[in-house]
Every structure is written in C-alpha cells, then in structure tokens.
C-alpha cells in the first residue's frame, strides 16, 4: 500500500535544489515526500507513467524501505533515501551499480572529507561499517531502453535507531565525521556525480576501472551467499560485467554475478 503525501510543501528541505543543481536531467524533476513507504515504489510508478529520465523521488522518512535480498532498510528522519528513474540501454544495466556506488563514494568524500570504500556488489563502507546501500530494480523489456530505478540510502544521522538484520555494523556520516553534515549539499553532489557518470557510460572501461580500484573486497577471504548457495574462498578479481571471481579452497575459480558477501 503506497502512502502519498503532499509534494513540495514549504518544509521541503530539498527546495533549494531546483535553483542550485546544475544537471541537465538528473533531479530536474524532483518529487519530495515527507513520509512514504518506499521511494522505490513511487519511482517505479513514475517510470511506468513515462516520467522524464532523471526523475528523483526523495523522502524525508521511509516506513517500509527495502534493501537487497528482501531486507528492510531503515530511514529515520535526517537521513537520505532517494530513487532515480533512468532508461538505460539494456547493455548498460550491469554498470548502473558501478555508477551509483561511485557517485556515493565521491559525494561522501567531497562533502565530508571521509574515505569510503565499496564492498562488492553494492555496499558503501567507512572503516568496515556500512554507511550506504544501493538497490537497483529494472523492468523486463524488449525495447532497446529499459526502465530502471536506482535506489540509494545514506545514513547521515541514525540517532538512537538500531539497525538490525545486516551482517555488517552500520554507521552514519555524522558519527564518523564527528560533526553535522549538510544533507542537501550531499544530495546535490550525489546527483551531480550520478549524471556525470551516467553520461560517461558508453565508455564504461574507465568507470569499471575506478569501481574496481574502490573495492575493499578483493584479495580477501569471503563467504558469498547467492540464494541457497554459500561459497567460501578468496575474492580474486571482478570482471567488466561486475561479477566476482572467487578462488575456492580446491583451487577452482567460480564466477558469481550477484550475491551477498561477508568478509572473513
Ligand atoms: C541494501 O543495502 O540492501 C540496499 C538498500 C537500499 C536503500 C534505498 S533507500 C532509497 C530506496 N528506497 C528503498 O526502499 N530502498 C532504497
């Protein structure tokens, strides 16, 4: 059940984005909701209605935020939860997670001065703790372009909220930086980087190289859970489709497209 709230009310903290964001399309159509179930649902509905590419659905608070593998994603007030509607070519789908992860890393580093890394496939960490998660959902389509929704959650200030159900400890930018963080500046930087990288996508080699260099998973002993399958080994490398190559204890190499990784 979706809960829609009044858009662009006077207390919309992102109102200034209309005049400050210099993007061509990402964030030009910005829909703010003080409280929603999940920005993914609204963004998907917008995509089905043919919303312009780059439409951003942003929430003050989510009551039913979701993560990968049917996990819950908690978004108390003062944190960032947004979803972006894109219509990429089918062949670009594997790179969406790379551009989303890199956008988050770049915006965190430029606004807070903290250093962030990527845990394959799409967790953003600071000092081994989870600061941000990315969820990508796309429609199945025979057309050349596929409606896709890129969902990004960033913990800015978790307050007393207790994050459960994650294999990783969670943290927030304000905890790590020890100071207040400007959420609006963070969103401007995030959307700017996302558009820049998306426009660069036809040259995905450069994006892949930067994404690969930011992975904290490579060379480590990991357990990968992919549905019912659980595999343990050394995360040797990733390929350009974003899959991880795992060297198992018997020396064989297995290629895994998606899954959850636990660092050992
Ligand atoms: C994960 O780490 O498993 C992914 C978390 C993705 C959370 C974001 S917050 C904005 C968007 N709305 C949701 O319900 N989920 C994504």
PDB file of C-alpha atoms and ligand atoms in Angstrom:
ATOM      1  CA  UNK A   1       0.000   0.000   0.000  1.00  0.00           C
ATOM      2  CA  UNK A   2       1.567   3.314  -1.061  1.00  0.00           C
ATOM      3  CA  UNK A   3       1.272   6.387   1.057  1.00  0.00           C
ATOM      4  CA  UNK A   4       1.454   9.609  -0.904  1.00  0.00           C
ATOM      5  CA  UNK A   5       1.972  12.885   0.850  1.00  0.00           C
ATOM      6  CA  UNK A   6       1.719  16.463  -0.335  1.00  0.00           C
ATOM      7  CA  UNK A   7       4.646  17.327  -2.585  1.00  0.00           C
ATOM      8  CA  UNK A   8       6.890  20.366  -2.381  1.00  0.00           C
ATOM      9  CA  UNK A   9       5.490  21.650   0.853  1.00  0.00           C
ATOM     10  CA  UNK A  10       7.099  24.670   2.486  1.00  0.00           C
ATOM     11  CA  UNK A  11       9.126  22.376   4.753  1.00  0.00           C
ATOM     12  CA  UNK A  12      10.725  20.583   1.812  1.00  0.00           C
ATOM     13  CA  UNK A  13      14.429  20.599   2.812  1.00  0.00           C
ATOM     14  CA  UNK A  14      15.411  19.993  -0.817  1.00  0.00           C
ATOM     15  CA  UNK A  15      13.547  23.002  -2.243  1.00  0.00           C
ATOM     16  CA  UNK A  16      16.800  24.843  -2.979  1.00  0.00           C
ATOM     17  CA  UNK A  17      17.902  22.066  -5.358  1.00  0.00           C
ATOM     18  CA  UNK A  18      15.645  23.484  -8.058  1.00  0.00           C
ATOM     19  CA  UNK A  19      17.882  26.536  -8.353  1.00  0.00           C
ATOM     20  CA  UNK A  20      21.267  25.101  -7.299  1.00  0.00           C
ATOM     21  CA  UNK A  21      21.503  21.789  -9.151  1.00  0.00           C
ATOM     22  CA  UNK A  22      23.251  22.343 -12.471  1.00  0.00           C
ATOM     23  CA  UNK A  23      22.266  18.998 -14.004  1.00  0.00           C
ATOM     24  CA  UNK A  24      20.753  18.508 -17.452  1.00  0.00           C
ATOM     25  CA  UNK A  25      18.255  15.841 -16.392  1.00  0.00           C
ATOM     26  CA  UNK A  26      19.026  14.009 -13.121  1.00  0.00           C
ATOM     27  CA  UNK A  27      16.991  15.813 -10.463  1.00  0.00           C
ATOM     28  CA  UNK A  28      15.326  18.287 -12.851  1.00  0.00           C
ATOM     29  CA  UNK A  29      12.037  16.629 -11.904  1.00  0.00           C
ATOM     30  CA  UNK A  30      12.298  16.226  -8.140  1.00  0.00           C
ATOM     31  CA  UNK A  31       9.422  14.760  -6.156  1.00  0.00           C
ATOM     32  CA  UNK A  32       9.738  15.187  -2.412  1.00  0.00           C
ATOM     33  CA  UNK A  33       7.605  13.233   0.051  1.00  0.00           C
ATOM     34  CA  UNK A  34       7.884  13.891   3.793  1.00  0.00           C
ATOM     35  CA  UNK A  35       6.868  10.298   4.524  1.00  0.00           C
ATOM     36  CA  UNK A  36       6.469   7.294   2.220  1.00  0.00           C
ATOM     37  CA  UNK A  37       6.573   3.538   2.325  1.00  0.00           C
ATOM     38  CA  UNK A  38       9.472   3.230  -0.127  1.00  0.00           C
ATOM     39  CA  UNK A  39      10.761   5.655  -2.750  1.00  0.00           C
ATOM     40  CA  UNK A  40      11.275   2.575  -4.984  1.00  0.00           C
ATOM     41  CA  UNK A  41       7.519   2.045  -5.318  1.00  0.00           C
ATOM     42  CA  UNK A  42       6.808   5.635  -6.247  1.00  0.00           C
ATOM     43  CA  UNK A  43       9.718   5.848  -8.665  1.00  0.00           C
ATOM     44  CA  UNK A  44       8.625   2.620 -10.349  1.00  0.00           C
ATOM     45  CA  UNK A  45       5.135   4.003 -10.736  1.00  0.00           C
ATOM     46  CA  UNK A  46       6.566   7.215 -12.171  1.00  0.00           C
ATOM     47  CA  UNK A  47       8.640   5.196 -14.664  1.00  0.00           C
ATOM     48  CA  UNK A  48       5.542   3.258 -15.730  1.00  0.00           C
ATOM     49  CA  UNK A  49       3.774   6.557 -16.324  1.00  0.00           C
ATOM     50  CA  UNK A  50       6.656   7.661 -18.551  1.00  0.00           C
ATOM     51  CA  UNK A  51       8.209  10.192 -16.159  1.00  0.00           C
ATOM     52  CA  UNK A  52      11.177  12.074 -17.632  1.00  0.00           C
ATOM     53  CA  UNK A  53      14.548  10.370 -17.355  1.00  0.00           C
ATOM     54  CA  UNK A  54      16.344  11.535 -14.223  1.00  0.00           C
ATOM     55  CA  UNK A  55      13.173  11.967 -12.156  1.00  0.00           C
ATOM     56  CA  UNK A  56      14.187  11.775  -8.496  1.00  0.00           C
ATOM     57  CA  UNK A  57      11.852  10.627  -5.746  1.00  0.00           C
ATOM     58  CA  UNK A  58      13.209  11.681  -2.372  1.00  0.00           C
ATOM     59  CA  UNK A  59      11.746  11.019   1.052  1.00  0.00           C
ATOM     60  CA  UNK A  60      12.023  12.656   4.433  1.00  0.00           C
ATOM     61  CA  UNK A  61      11.286   9.313   6.027  1.00  0.00           C
ATOM     62  CA  UNK A  62      10.529   5.778   4.779  1.00  0.00           C
ATOM     63  CA  UNK A  63       8.309   3.416   6.708  1.00  0.00           C
ATOM     64  CA  UNK A  64       8.856   0.341   4.525  1.00  0.00           C
ATOM     65  CA  UNK A  65      12.241   0.977   2.966  1.00  0.00           C
ATOM     66  CA  UNK A  66      13.715  -2.118   1.420  1.00  0.00           C
ATOM     67  CA  UNK A  67      17.180  -3.434   0.715  1.00  0.00           C
ATOM     68  CA  UNK A  68      18.619  -6.293  -1.277  1.00  0.00           C
ATOM     69  CA  UNK A  69      17.620  -9.902  -0.545  1.00  0.00           C
ATOM     70  CA  UNK A  70      14.256  -8.792   0.943  1.00  0.00           C
ATOM     71  CA  UNK A  71      15.950  -6.980   3.803  1.00  0.00           C
ATOM     72  CA  UNK A  72      14.435  -3.947   5.469  1.00  0.00           C
ATOM     73  CA  UNK A  73      16.151  -0.578   5.065  1.00  0.00           C
ATOM     74  CA  UNK A  74      15.593   1.841   7.879  1.00  0.00           C
ATOM     75  CA  UNK A  75      15.294   5.550   7.046  1.00  0.00           C
ATOM     76  CA  UNK A  76      14.543   7.640  10.105  1.00  0.00           C
ATOM     77  CA  UNK A  77      14.252  11.428   9.525  1.00  0.00           C
ATOM     78  CA  UNK A  78      17.538  13.273   8.751  1.00  0.00           C
ATOM     79  CA  UNK A  79      18.872  10.527   6.517  1.00  0.00           C
ATOM     80  CA  UNK A  80      18.906  10.272   2.737  1.00  0.00           C
ATOM     81  CA  UNK A  81      16.551   7.975   0.828  1.00  0.00           C
ATOM     82  CA  UNK A  82      16.067   8.573  -2.857  1.00  0.00           C
ATOM     83  CA  UNK A  83      15.306   6.745  -6.082  1.00  0.00           C
ATOM     84  CA  UNK A  84      16.226   7.858  -9.589  1.00  0.00           C
ATOM     85  CA  UNK A  85      14.303   6.871 -12.732  1.00  0.00           C
ATOM     86  CA  UNK A  86      16.561   6.032 -15.677  1.00  0.00           C
ATOM     87  CA  UNK A  87      16.001   4.486 -19.105  1.00  0.00           C
ATOM     88  CA  UNK A  88      19.390   2.930 -19.923  1.00  0.00           C
ATOM     89  CA  UNK A  89      20.171   0.686 -22.842  1.00  0.00           C
ATOM     90  CA  UNK A  90      19.971  -2.990 -21.848  1.00  0.00           C
ATOM     91  CA  UNK A  91      23.727  -3.364 -22.227  1.00  0.00           C
ATOM     92  CA  UNK A  92      24.282  -0.626 -19.639  1.00  0.00           C
ATOM     93  CA  UNK A  93      22.362  -2.380 -16.849  1.00  0.00           C
ATOM     94  CA  UNK A  94      25.429  -4.039 -15.249  1.00  0.00           C
ATOM     95  CA  UNK A  95      27.091  -0.632 -14.937  1.00  0.00           C
ATOM     96  CA  UNK A  96      24.298   1.065 -13.004  1.00  0.00           C
ATOM     97  CA  UNK A  97      25.545  -0.396  -9.744  1.00  0.00           C
ATOM     98  CA  UNK A  98      29.058   0.840 -10.542  1.00  0.00           C
ATOM     99  CA  UNK A  99      27.991   4.421 -11.292  1.00  0.00           C
ATOM    100  CA  UNK A 100      25.682   4.513  -8.268  1.00  0.00           C
ATOM    101  CA  UNK A 101      28.417   3.217  -5.927  1.00  0.00           C
ATOM    102  CA  UNK A 102      30.993   5.617  -7.310  1.00  0.00           C
ATOM    103  CA  UNK A 103      28.585   8.558  -7.031  1.00  0.00           C
ATOM    104  CA  UNK A 104      28.035   7.763  -3.362  1.00  0.00           C
ATOM    105  CA  UNK A 105      31.756   7.371  -2.666  1.00  0.00           C
ATOM    106  CA  UNK A 106      32.617  10.613  -4.493  1.00  0.00           C
ATOM    107  CA  UNK A 107      29.901  12.670  -2.797  1.00  0.00           C
ATOM    108  CA  UNK A 108      30.787  11.385   0.678  1.00  0.00           C
ATOM    109  CA  UNK A 109      34.458  12.129   0.154  1.00  0.00           C
ATOM    110  CA  UNK A 110      33.928  15.607  -1.282  1.00  0.00           C
ATOM    111  CA  UNK A 111      31.353  16.772   1.277  1.00  0.00           C
ATOM    112  CA  UNK A 112      32.651  15.117   4.464  1.00  0.00           C
ATOM    113  CA  UNK A 113      36.360  14.529   3.818  1.00  0.00           C
ATOM    114  CA  UNK A 114      35.924  10.913   4.992  1.00  0.00           C
ATOM    115  CA  UNK A 115      37.267   7.993   2.945  1.00  0.00           C
ATOM    116  CA  UNK A 116      34.746   5.425   1.703  1.00  0.00           C
ATOM    117  CA  UNK A 117      35.125   2.042   0.006  1.00  0.00           C
ATOM    118  CA  UNK A 118      32.862  -0.368  -1.866  1.00  0.00           C
ATOM    119  CA  UNK A 119      32.110  -3.880  -0.646  1.00  0.00           C
ATOM    120  CA  UNK A 120      31.057  -5.948  -3.647  1.00  0.00           C
ATOM    121  CA  UNK A 121      28.486  -5.733  -5.039  1.00  0.00           C
ATOM    122  CA  UNK A 122      26.949  -2.543  -3.676  1.00  0.00           C
ATOM    123  CA  UNK A 123      27.581  -1.673  -0.050  1.00  0.00           C
ATOM    124  CA  UNK A 124      29.417   1.514   0.775  1.00  0.00           C
ATOM    125  CA  UNK A 125      31.614   1.286   3.846  1.00  0.00           C
ATOM    126  CA  UNK A 126      33.567   3.611   6.059  1.00  0.00           C
ATOM    127  CA  UNK A 127      36.123   1.868   8.213  1.00  0.00           C
ATOM    128  CA  UNK A 128      34.402  -1.527   7.713  1.00  0.00           C
ATOM    129  CA  UNK A 129      30.958  -0.216   8.682  1.00  0.00           C
ATOM    130  CA  UNK A 130      28.019   0.256   6.349  1.00  0.00           C
ATOM    131  CA  UNK A 131      27.182   3.857   5.547  1.00  0.00           C
ATOM    132  CA  UNK A 132      25.083   3.434   2.415  1.00  0.00           C
ATOM    133  CA  UNK A 133      23.208   0.811   0.409  1.00  0.00           C
ATOM    134  CA  UNK A 134      22.114   0.685  -3.207  1.00  0.00           C
ATOM    135  CA  UNK A 135      19.184  -1.151  -4.713  1.00  0.00           C
ATOM    136  CA  UNK A 136      18.604  -1.388  -8.445  1.00  0.00           C
ATOM    137  CA  UNK A 137      15.333  -2.629  -9.874  1.00  0.00           C
ATOM    138  CA  UNK A 138      14.559  -2.778 -13.559  1.00  0.00           C
ATOM    139  CA  UNK A 139      11.638  -3.793 -15.687  1.00  0.00           C
ATOM    140  CA  UNK A 140      11.911  -6.594 -18.210  1.00  0.00           C
ATOM    141  CA  UNK A 141      11.586  -5.023 -21.624  1.00  0.00           C
ATOM    142  CA  UNK A 142      12.081  -5.962 -25.262  1.00  0.00           C
ATOM    143  CA  UNK A 143      12.753  -2.359 -26.107  1.00  0.00           C
ATOM    144  CA  UNK A 144      16.268  -1.041 -26.566  1.00  0.00           C
ATOM    145  CA  UNK A 145      15.881   1.080 -23.418  1.00  0.00           C
ATOM    146  CA  UNK A 146      14.826  -0.410 -20.106  1.00  0.00           C
ATOM    147  CA  UNK A 147      13.052   1.446 -17.281  1.00  0.00           C
ATOM    148  CA  UNK A 148      15.280   1.148 -14.213  1.00  0.00           C
ATOM    149  CA  UNK A 149      15.141   2.607 -10.724  1.00  0.00           C
ATOM    150  CA  UNK A 150      18.343   3.293  -8.801  1.00  0.00           C
ATOM    151  CA  UNK A 151      17.639   3.497  -5.063  1.00  0.00           C
ATOM    152  CA  UNK A 152      20.229   4.985  -2.716  1.00  0.00           C
ATOM    153  CA  UNK A 153      20.113   5.211   1.046  1.00  0.00           C
ATOM    154  CA  UNK A 154      22.784   7.107   3.009  1.00  0.00           C
ATOM    155  CA  UNK A 155      22.982   7.141   6.785  1.00  0.00           C
ATOM    156  CA  UNK A 156      23.580  10.740   7.776  1.00  0.00           C
ATOM    157  CA  UNK A 157      22.389  10.707  11.377  1.00  0.00           C
ATOM    158  CA  UNK A 158      20.924   7.500  12.767  1.00  0.00           C
ATOM    159  CA  UNK A 159      20.382   8.924  16.241  1.00  0.00           C
ATOM    160  CA  UNK A 160      19.166   6.165  18.530  1.00  0.00           C
ATOM    161  CA  UNK A 161      17.924   3.970  15.660  1.00  0.00           C
ATOM    162  CA  UNK A 162      19.105   0.372  15.857  1.00  0.00           C
ATOM    163  CA  UNK A 163      19.931  -1.219  12.525  1.00  0.00           C
ATOM    164  CA  UNK A 164      19.240  -4.932  12.568  1.00  0.00           C
ATOM    165  CA  UNK A 165      19.367  -7.735  10.045  1.00  0.00           C
ATOM    166  CA  UNK A 166      22.639  -6.727   8.430  1.00  0.00           C
ATOM    167  CA  UNK A 167      25.791  -8.800   8.613  1.00  0.00           C
ATOM    168  CA  UNK A 168      27.734  -5.555   8.886  1.00  0.00           C
ATOM    169  CA  UNK A 169      27.668  -2.968  11.642  1.00  0.00           C
ATOM    170  CA  UNK A 170      26.064   0.273  10.480  1.00  0.00           C
ATOM    171  CA  UNK A 171      27.355   3.764  10.990  1.00  0.00           C
ATOM    172  CA  UNK A 172      26.414   7.301   9.970  1.00  0.00           C
ATOM    173  CA  UNK A 173      28.301  10.205   8.432  1.00  0.00           C
ATOM    174  CA  UNK A 174      27.793  12.396  11.485  1.00  0.00           C
ATOM    175  CA  UNK A 175      29.157   9.667  13.776  1.00  0.00           C
ATOM    176  CA  UNK A 176      32.201   9.116  11.569  1.00  0.00           C
ATOM    177  CA  UNK A 177      32.887  12.796  10.908  1.00  0.00           C
ATOM    178  CA  UNK A 178      32.077  13.931  14.434  1.00  0.00           C
ATOM    179  CA  UNK A 179      30.255  16.972  13.090  1.00  0.00           C
ATOM    180  CA  UNK A 180      26.980  17.987  11.430  1.00  0.00           C
ATOM    181  CA  UNK A 181      26.739  17.112   7.735  1.00  0.00           C
ATOM    182  CA  UNK A 182      24.803  19.201   5.221  1.00  0.00           C
ATOM    183  CA  UNK A 183      22.320  16.716   3.754  1.00  0.00           C
ATOM    184  CA  UNK A 184      21.290  18.989   0.904  1.00  0.00           C
ATOM    185  CA  UNK A 185      24.916  19.546  -0.194  1.00  0.00           C
ATOM    186  CA  UNK A 186      25.360  15.781  -0.135  1.00  0.00           C
ATOM    187  CA  UNK A 187      22.334  15.203  -2.380  1.00  0.00           C
ATOM    188  CA  UNK A 188      23.470  17.906  -4.826  1.00  0.00           C
ATOM    189  CA  UNK A 189      26.894  16.295  -5.056  1.00  0.00           C
ATOM    190  CA  UNK A 190      25.389  12.797  -5.362  1.00  0.00           C
ATOM    191  CA  UNK A 191      23.046  13.739  -8.219  1.00  0.00           C
ATOM    192  CA  UNK A 192      25.776  15.717  -9.974  1.00  0.00           C
ATOM    193  CA  UNK A 193      28.148  12.736  -9.874  1.00  0.00           C
ATOM    194  CA  UNK A 194      25.394  10.332 -10.931  1.00  0.00           C
ATOM    195  CA  UNK A 195      24.565  12.340 -14.039  1.00  0.00           C
ATOM    196  CA  UNK A 196      28.243  12.829 -14.889  1.00  0.00           C
ATOM    197  CA  UNK A 197      28.966   9.088 -14.664  1.00  0.00           C
ATOM    198  CA  UNK A 198      25.758   8.084 -16.468  1.00  0.00           C
ATOM    199  CA  UNK A 199      26.620  10.353 -19.395  1.00  0.00           C
ATOM    200  CA  UNK A 200      30.081   8.770 -19.428  1.00  0.00           C
ATOM    201  CA  UNK A 201      28.607   5.257 -19.604  1.00  0.00           C
ATOM    202  CA  UNK A 202      29.316   4.453 -23.207  1.00  0.00           C
ATOM    203  CA  UNK A 203      32.977   4.497 -22.084  1.00  0.00           C
ATOM    204  CA  UNK A 204      32.368   2.011 -19.328  1.00  0.00           C
ATOM    205  CA  UNK A 205      36.027   0.854 -19.152  1.00  0.00           C
ATOM    206  CA  UNK A 206      37.047   3.957 -17.203  1.00  0.00           C
ATOM    207  CA  UNK A 207      34.087   3.584 -14.859  1.00  0.00           C
ATOM    208  CA  UNK A 208      34.840  -0.096 -14.342  1.00  0.00           C
ATOM    209  CA  UNK A 209      38.492   0.663 -13.515  1.00  0.00           C
ATOM    210  CA  UNK A 210      37.565   3.283 -10.910  1.00  0.00           C
ATOM    211  CA  UNK A 211      34.893   0.993  -9.383  1.00  0.00           C
ATOM    212  CA  UNK A 212      37.389  -1.893  -9.240  1.00  0.00           C
ATOM    213  CA  UNK A 213      40.014   0.288  -7.560  1.00  0.00           C
ATOM    214  CA  UNK A 214      37.497   1.205  -4.832  1.00  0.00           C
ATOM    215  CA  UNK A 215      36.528  -2.382  -3.956  1.00  0.00           C
ATOM    216  CA  UNK A 216      37.617  -3.321  -0.453  1.00  0.00           C
ATOM    217  CA  UNK A 217      36.664  -6.953  -1.109  1.00  0.00           C
ATOM    218  CA  UNK A 218      39.453  -8.003  -3.476  1.00  0.00           C
ATOM    219  CA  UNK A 219      42.231 -10.217  -2.140  1.00  0.00           C
ATOM    220  CA  UNK A 220      40.178 -11.033   0.967  1.00  0.00           C
ATOM    221  CA  UNK A 221      38.749 -14.309   2.201  1.00  0.00           C
ATOM    222  CA  UNK A 222      34.967 -14.053   1.821  1.00  0.00           C
ATOM    223  CA  UNK A 223      31.764 -16.020   2.067  1.00  0.00           C
ATOM    224  CA  UNK A 224      29.371 -15.365  -0.810  1.00  0.00           C
ATOM    225  CA  UNK A 225      25.703 -16.222  -0.384  1.00  0.00           C
ATOM    226  CA  UNK A 226      23.714 -16.385  -3.596  1.00  0.00           C
ATOM    227  CA  UNK A 227      20.204 -17.687  -2.893  1.00  0.00           C
ATOM    228  CA  UNK A 228      20.672 -21.147  -1.384  1.00  0.00           C
ATOM    229  CA  UNK A 229      24.305 -21.346  -2.483  1.00  0.00           C
ATOM    230  CA  UNK A 230      27.043 -20.493   0.003  1.00  0.00           C
ATOM    231  CA  UNK A 231      30.642 -20.387  -1.223  1.00  0.00           C
ATOM    232  CA  UNK A 232      33.833 -19.512   0.604  1.00  0.00           C
ATOM    233  CA  UNK A 233      37.147 -18.529  -0.947  1.00  0.00           C
ATOM    234  CA  UNK A 234      39.412 -15.678  -1.912  1.00  0.00           C
ATOM    235  CA  UNK A 235      37.801 -12.827  -3.876  1.00  0.00           C
ATOM    236  CA  UNK A 236      40.415 -12.699  -6.600  1.00  0.00           C
ATOM    237  CA  UNK A 237      39.020 -10.183  -9.075  1.00  0.00           C
ATOM    238  CA  UNK A 238      35.939  -8.777 -10.774  1.00  0.00           C
ATOM    239  CA  UNK A 239      35.125  -8.729 -14.468  1.00  0.00           C
ATOM    240  CA  UNK A 240      33.659  -5.909 -16.536  1.00  0.00           C
ATOM    241  CA  UNK A 241      30.127  -7.234 -16.111  1.00  0.00           C
ATOM    242  CA  UNK A 242      30.534  -6.691 -12.375  1.00  0.00           C
ATOM    243  CA  UNK A 243      30.788 -10.400 -11.494  1.00  0.00           C
ATOM    244  CA  UNK A 244      33.229 -11.546  -8.822  1.00  0.00           C
ATOM    245  CA  UNK A 245      35.748 -14.330  -9.408  1.00  0.00           C
ATOM    246  CA  UNK A 246      36.156 -16.470  -6.333  1.00  0.00           C
ATOM    247  CA  UNK A 247      39.045 -18.906  -5.876  1.00  0.00           C
ATOM    248  CA  UNK A 248      37.696 -21.829  -3.842  1.00  0.00           C
ATOM    249  CA  UNK A 249      39.818 -23.874  -1.461  1.00  0.00           C
ATOM    250  CA  UNK A 250      40.269 -26.648  -4.067  1.00  0.00           C
ATOM    251  CA  UNK A 251      41.830 -24.075  -6.414  1.00  0.00           C
ATOM    252  CA  UNK A 252      38.876 -23.883  -8.805  1.00  0.00           C
ATOM    253  CA  UNK A 253      37.543 -20.476  -9.838  1.00  0.00           C
ATOM    254  CA  UNK A 254      33.863 -19.670  -9.785  1.00  0.00           C
ATOM    255  CA  UNK A 255      32.185 -16.595 -11.268  1.00  0.00           C
ATOM    256  CA  UNK A 256      29.338 -15.065  -9.310  1.00  0.00           C
ATOM    257  CA  UNK A 257      27.082 -12.386 -10.792  1.00  0.00           C
ATOM    258  CA  UNK A 258      25.255 -11.282  -7.665  1.00  0.00           C
ATOM    259  CA  UNK A 259      25.098 -12.198  -4.026  1.00  0.00           C
ATOM    260  CA  UNK A 260      25.910 -11.110  -0.516  1.00  0.00           C
ATOM    261  CA  UNK A 261      29.460 -11.067   0.656  1.00  0.00           C
ATOM    262  CA  UNK A 262      30.702 -11.455   4.211  1.00  0.00           C
ATOM    263  CA  UNK A 263      34.320 -10.538   4.749  1.00  0.00           C
ATOM    264  CA  UNK A 264      36.210 -13.103   6.845  1.00  0.00           C
TER     265      UNK A 264
HETATM  266  C1  LIG B   1      20.873  -2.600   0.624  1.00  0.00           C
HETATM  267  O1  LIG B   1      21.883  -2.247   1.217  1.00  0.00           O
HETATM  268  O2  LIG B   1      20.422  -3.759   0.744  1.00  0.00           O
HETATM  269  C2  LIG B   1      20.175  -1.627  -0.282  1.00  0.00           C
HETATM  270  C3  LIG B   1      19.485  -0.533   0.482  1.00  0.00           C
HETATM  271  C4  LIG B   1      18.787   0.465  -0.440  1.00  0.00           C
HETATM  272  C5  LIG B   1      18.017   1.500   0.336  1.00  0.00           C
HETATM  273  C6  LIG B   1      17.442   2.576  -0.537  1.00  0.00           C
HETATM  274  S1  LIG B   1      16.812   3.937   0.391  1.00  0.00           S
HETATM  275  C7  LIG B   1      16.061   4.584  -1.028  1.00  0.00           C
HETATM  276  C8  LIG B   1      15.463   3.417  -1.767  1.00  0.00           C
HETATM  277  N1  LIG B   1      14.161   3.086  -1.202  1.00  0.00           N
HETATM  278  C9  LIG B   1      14.145   1.873  -0.662  1.00  0.00           C
HETATM  279  O3  LIG B   1      13.149   1.340  -0.132  1.00  0.00           O
HETATM  280  N2  LIG B   1      15.344   1.293  -0.767  1.00  0.00           N
HETATM  281  C10 LIG B   1      16.292   2.158  -1.453  1.00  0.00           C
END
